[in-house]
mmCIF file of the C-alpha atoms, coordinates in Angstrom:
data_MODEL
# 
_entry.id   MODEL 
# 
loop_
_atom_site.group_PDB 
_atom_site.id 
_atom_site.type_symbol 
_atom_site.label_atom_id 
_atom_site.label_alt_id 
_atom_site.label_comp_id 
_atom_site.label_asym_id 
_atom_site.label_entity_id 
_atom_site.label_seq_id 
_atom_site.pdbx_PDB_ins_code 
_atom_site.Cartn_x 
_atom_site.Cartn_y 
_atom_site.Cartn_z 
_atom_site.occupancy 
_atom_site.B_iso_or_equiv 
_atom_site.pdbx_formal_charge 
_atom_site.auth_seq_id 
_atom_site.auth_comp_id 
_atom_site.auth_asym_id 
_atom_site.auth_atom_id 
_atom_site.pdbx_PDB_model_num 
ATOM 1  C CA . SER A 1 1  ? 0.033  0.040   0.007   1.00 0.00 ? 1  SER A CA 1 
ATOM 2  C CA . ARG A 1 2  ? 3.014  2.287   -0.007  1.00 0.00 ? 2  ARG A CA 1 
ATOM 3  C CA . ARG A 1 3  ? 3.619  4.557   -2.920  1.00 0.00 ? 3  ARG A CA 1 
ATOM 4  C CA . PHE A 1 4  ? 7.341  4.259   -2.917  1.00 0.00 ? 4  PHE A CA 1 
ATOM 5  C CA . LEU A 1 5  ? 9.722  1.680   -1.391  1.00 0.00 ? 5  LEU A CA 1 
ATOM 6  C CA . THR A 1 6  ? 9.809  2.940   2.125   1.00 0.00 ? 6  THR A CA 1 
ATOM 7  C CA . GLY A 1 7  ? 6.695  5.197   2.336   1.00 0.00 ? 7  GLY A CA 1 
ATOM 8  C CA . ASP A 1 8  ? 4.791  8.010   0.604   1.00 0.00 ? 8  ASP A CA 1 
ATOM 9  C CA . ASN A 1 9  ? 7.936  9.923   -0.546  1.00 0.00 ? 9  ASN A CA 1 
ATOM 10 C CA . PRO A 1 10 ? 10.772 8.763   -2.823  1.00 0.00 ? 10 PRO A CA 1 
ATOM 11 C CA . THR A 1 11 ? 14.010 8.083   -1.041  1.00 0.00 ? 11 THR A CA 1 
ATOM 12 C CA . GLU A 1 12 ? 17.538 7.264   -2.209  1.00 0.00 ? 12 GLU A CA 1 
ATOM 13 C CA . ALA A 1 13 ? 16.534 3.650   -2.463  1.00 0.00 ? 13 ALA A CA 1 
ATOM 14 C CA . ASP A 1 14 ? 13.827 4.514   -5.089  1.00 0.00 ? 14 ASP A CA 1 
ATOM 15 C CA . VAL A 1 15 ? 16.317 6.709   -7.047  1.00 0.00 ? 15 VAL A CA 1 
ATOM 16 C CA . ARG A 1 16 ? 18.900 3.988   -7.117  1.00 0.00 ? 16 ARG A CA 1 
ATOM 17 C CA . LEU A 1 17 ? 16.476 1.310   -8.223  1.00 0.00 ? 17 LEU A CA 1 
ATOM 18 C CA . PHE A 1 18 ? 14.790 3.497   -10.964 1.00 0.00 ? 18 PHE A CA 1 
ATOM 19 C CA . PRO A 1 19 ? 17.479 3.124   -13.720 1.00 0.00 ? 19 PRO A CA 1 
ATOM 20 C CA . THR A 1 20 ? 17.495 -0.669  -13.438 1.00 0.00 ? 20 THR A CA 1 
ATOM 21 C CA . VAL A 1 21 ? 13.663 -0.963  -13.547 1.00 0.00 ? 21 VAL A CA 1 
ATOM 22 C CA . VAL A 1 22 ? 13.213 1.652   -16.248 1.00 0.00 ? 22 VAL A CA 1 
ATOM 23 C CA . ARG A 1 23 ? 15.528 -0.212  -18.610 1.00 0.00 ? 23 ARG A CA 1 
ATOM 24 C CA . HIS A 1 24 ? 14.036 -3.583  -17.861 1.00 0.00 ? 24 HIS A CA 1 
ATOM 25 C CA . ASP A 1 25 ? 11.154 -3.694  -20.491 1.00 0.00 ? 25 ASP A CA 1 
ATOM 26 C CA . PRO A 1 26 ? 12.965 -1.885  -23.443 1.00 0.00 ? 26 PRO A CA 1 
ATOM 27 C CA . VAL A 1 27 ? 16.372 -3.497  -22.899 1.00 0.00 ? 27 VAL A CA 1 
ATOM 28 C CA . TYR A 1 28 ? 16.883 -6.338  -20.374 1.00 0.00 ? 28 TYR A CA 1 
ATOM 29 C CA . TYR A 1 29 ? 13.694 -8.214  -21.349 1.00 0.00 ? 29 TYR A CA 1 
ATOM 30 C CA . SER A 1 30 ? 15.014 -9.097  -24.812 1.00 0.00 ? 30 SER A CA 1 
ATOM 31 C CA . ARG A 1 31 ? 18.699 -8.239  -24.842 1.00 0.00 ? 31 ARG A CA 1 
ATOM 32 C CA . PHE A 1 32 ? 19.653 -10.189 -21.733 1.00 0.00 ? 32 PHE A CA 1 
ATOM 33 C CA . LYS A 1 33 ? 16.767 -12.804 -22.114 1.00 0.00 ? 33 LYS A CA 1 
ATOM 34 C CA . LEU A 1 34 ? 15.155 -11.715 -18.883 1.00 0.00 ? 34 LEU A CA 1 
ATOM 35 C CA . ASN A 1 35 ? 11.944 -12.447 -20.552 1.00 0.00 ? 35 ASN A CA 1 
ATOM 36 C CA . LYS A 1 36 ? 9.815  -14.324 -17.968 1.00 0.00 ? 36 LYS A CA 1 
ATOM 37 C CA . ALA A 1 37 ? 7.715  -11.185 -17.459 1.00 0.00 ? 37 ALA A CA 1 
ATOM 38 C CA . MET A 1 38 ? 7.827  -7.529  -17.965 1.00 0.00 ? 38 MET A CA 1 
ATOM 39 C CA . VAL A 1 39 ? 7.466  -4.816  -15.486 1.00 0.00 ? 39 VAL A CA 1 
ATOM 40 C CA . LEU A 1 40 ? 4.020  -4.181  -16.953 1.00 0.00 ? 40 LEU A CA 1 
ATOM 41 C CA . ASP A 1 41 ? 3.097  -7.675  -15.797 1.00 0.00 ? 41 ASP A CA 1 
ATOM 42 C CA . TYR A 1 42 ? 3.635  -6.703  -12.127 1.00 0.00 ? 42 TYR A CA 1 
ATOM 43 C CA . PRO A 1 43 ? 0.951  -4.112  -11.126 1.00 0.00 ? 43 PRO A CA 1 
ATOM 44 C CA . CYS A 1 44 ? 2.645  -2.769  -8.038  1.00 0.00 ? 44 CYS A CA 1 
ATOM 45 C CA . LEU A 1 45 ? 6.025  -2.481  -9.648  1.00 0.00 ? 45 LEU A CA 1 
ATOM 46 C CA . ASN A 1 46 ? 4.596  -0.850  -12.714 1.00 0.00 ? 46 ASN A CA 1 
ATOM 47 C CA . ARG A 1 47 ? 2.592  1.577   -10.470 1.00 0.00 ? 47 ARG A CA 1 
ATOM 48 C CA . TRP A 1 48 ? 5.945  2.388   -8.682  1.00 0.00 ? 48 TRP A CA 1 
ATOM 49 C CA . LEU A 1 49 ? 7.688  2.886   -12.026 1.00 0.00 ? 49 LEU A CA 1 
ATOM 50 C CA . GLN A 1 50 ? 4.826  5.215   -13.290 1.00 0.00 ? 50 GLN A CA 1 
ATOM 51 C CA . ASP A 1 51 ? 4.973  7.218   -9.988  1.00 0.00 ? 51 ASP A CA 1 
ATOM 52 C CA . MET A 1 52 ? 8.764  7.530   -10.391 1.00 0.00 ? 52 MET A CA 1 
ATOM 53 C CA . TRP A 1 53 ? 8.439  8.546   -13.975 1.00 0.00 ? 53 TRP A CA 1 
ATOM 54 C CA . ASN A 1 54 ? 5.951  11.254  -13.213 1.00 0.00 ? 54 ASN A CA 1 
ATOM 55 C CA . ILE A 1 55 ? 8.187  13.038  -10.662 1.00 0.00 ? 55 ILE A CA 1 
ATOM 56 C CA . ASP A 1 56 ? 9.209  16.408  -11.920 1.00 0.00 ? 56 ASP A CA 1 
ATOM 57 C CA . GLY A 1 57 ? 12.364 16.043  -14.009 1.00 0.00 ? 57 GLY A CA 1 
ATOM 58 C CA . VAL A 1 58 ? 12.597 12.281  -13.991 1.00 0.00 ? 58 VAL A CA 1 
ATOM 59 C CA . LYS A 1 59 ? 10.970 11.913  -17.506 1.00 0.00 ? 59 LYS A CA 1 
ATOM 60 C CA . GLU A 1 60 ? 12.993 14.816  -18.871 1.00 0.00 ? 60 GLU A CA 1 
ATOM 61 C CA . GLY A 1 61 ? 16.288 13.450  -17.498 1.00 0.00 ? 61 GLY A CA 1 
ATOM 62 C CA . THR A 1 62 ? 15.807 9.839   -18.707 1.00 0.00 ? 62 THR A CA 1 
ATOM 63 C CA . ASN A 1 63 ? 16.573 9.027   -22.284 1.00 0.00 ? 63 ASN A CA 1 
ATOM 64 C CA . ILE A 1 64 ? 15.179 5.535   -22.868 1.00 0.00 ? 64 ILE A CA 1 
ATOM 65 C CA . ASP A 1 65 ? 16.021 5.736   -26.632 1.00 0.00 ? 65 ASP A CA 1 
ATOM 66 C CA . HIS A 1 66 ? 19.699 6.357   -25.800 1.00 0.00 ? 66 HIS A CA 1 
ATOM 67 C CA . CYS A 1 67 ? 19.701 3.301   -23.539 1.00 0.00 ? 67 CYS A CA 1 
ATOM 68 C CA . VAL A 1 68 ? 18.055 1.053   -26.151 1.00 0.00 ? 68 VAL A CA 1 
ATOM 69 C CA . ARG A 1 69 ? 20.293 2.211   -28.844 1.00 0.00 ? 69 ARG A CA 1 
ATOM 70 C CA . GLY A 1 70 ? 23.342 1.796   -26.617 1.00 0.00 ? 70 GLY A CA 1 
ATOM 71 C CA . TYR A 1 71 ? 22.514 -1.747  -25.774 1.00 0.00 ? 71 TYR A CA 1 
ATOM 72 C CA . PHE A 1 72 ? 21.295 -2.917  -29.161 1.00 0.00 ? 72 PHE A CA 1 
ATOM 73 C CA . GLY A 1 73 ? 23.305 -0.678  -31.444 1.00 0.00 ? 73 GLY A CA 1 
ATOM 74 C CA . ARG A 1 74 ? 26.508 -2.467  -30.587 1.00 0.00 ? 74 ARG A CA 1 
ATOM 75 C CA . THR A 1 75 ? 25.407 -5.696  -32.131 1.00 0.00 ? 75 THR A CA 1 
ATOM 76 C CA . GLY A 1 76 ? 26.311 -4.632  -35.620 1.00 0.00 ? 76 GLY A CA 1 
ATOM 77 C CA . ASN A 1 77 ? 23.029 -5.613  -37.216 1.00 0.00 ? 77 ASN A CA 1 
ATOM 78 C CA . ASN A 1 78 ? 21.216 -2.427  -36.304 1.00 0.00 ? 78 ASN A CA 1 
ATOM 79 C CA . LEU A 1 79 ? 18.071 -4.246  -35.137 1.00 0.00 ? 79 LEU A CA 1 
ATOM 80 C CA . ILE A 1 80 ? 16.793 -1.934  -32.501 1.00 0.00 ? 80 ILE A CA 1 
ATOM 81 C CA . PRO A 1 81 ? 13.346 -2.807  -30.908 1.00 0.00 ? 81 PRO A CA 1 
ATOM 82 C CA . MET A 1 82 ? 10.830 -0.096  -30.855 1.00 0.00 ? 82 MET A CA 1 
ATOM 83 C CA . PRO A 1 83 ? 7.618  0.112   -28.647 1.00 0.00 ? 83 PRO A CA 1 
ATOM 84 C CA . SER A 1 84 ? 4.439  -0.690  -30.270 1.00 0.00 ? 84 SER A CA 1 
ATOM 85 C CA . ASN A 1 85 ? 2.720  2.618   -29.475 1.00 0.00 ? 85 ASN A CA 1 
ATOM 86 C CA . GLY A 1 86 ? 5.788  4.849   -30.155 1.00 0.00 ? 86 GLY A CA 1 
ATOM 87 C CA . ARG A 1 87 ? 6.698  5.397   -26.484 1.00 0.00 ? 87 ARG A CA 1 
ATOM 88 C CA . TRP A 1 88 ? 8.284  3.169   -23.844 1.00 0.00 ? 88 TRP A CA 1 
ATOM 89 C CA . TYR A 1 89 ? 6.492  4.914   -20.949 1.00 0.00 ? 89 TYR A CA 1 
# 
C-alpha cells in the first residue's frame, strides 16, 4: 500500500532502483533474455515505475532511446526494438 519503497515519498533507495527498472522492459527483457515477465506484468512494480516517472524532472532526465540504442546498437546488425505505441513509458 506504500507509494514508494519506504513510504509516501521517494528516497535514495527509489532513485537507485529506478535506472534498473526503467531499462528492464525496453532493454533487459529481450537483450539479456530476462523475458519471464515485463514490469508491466507486475501491477505494483509498474505503478511504482509510473509514480517515479511522473516526478518532476525524471521523465526529462531519462533518455530511454539512448539506453536502447546503446545496448542494441553495438550488435552490428542495427536491429533496435521499438515500442508498439511509439513510447516506452
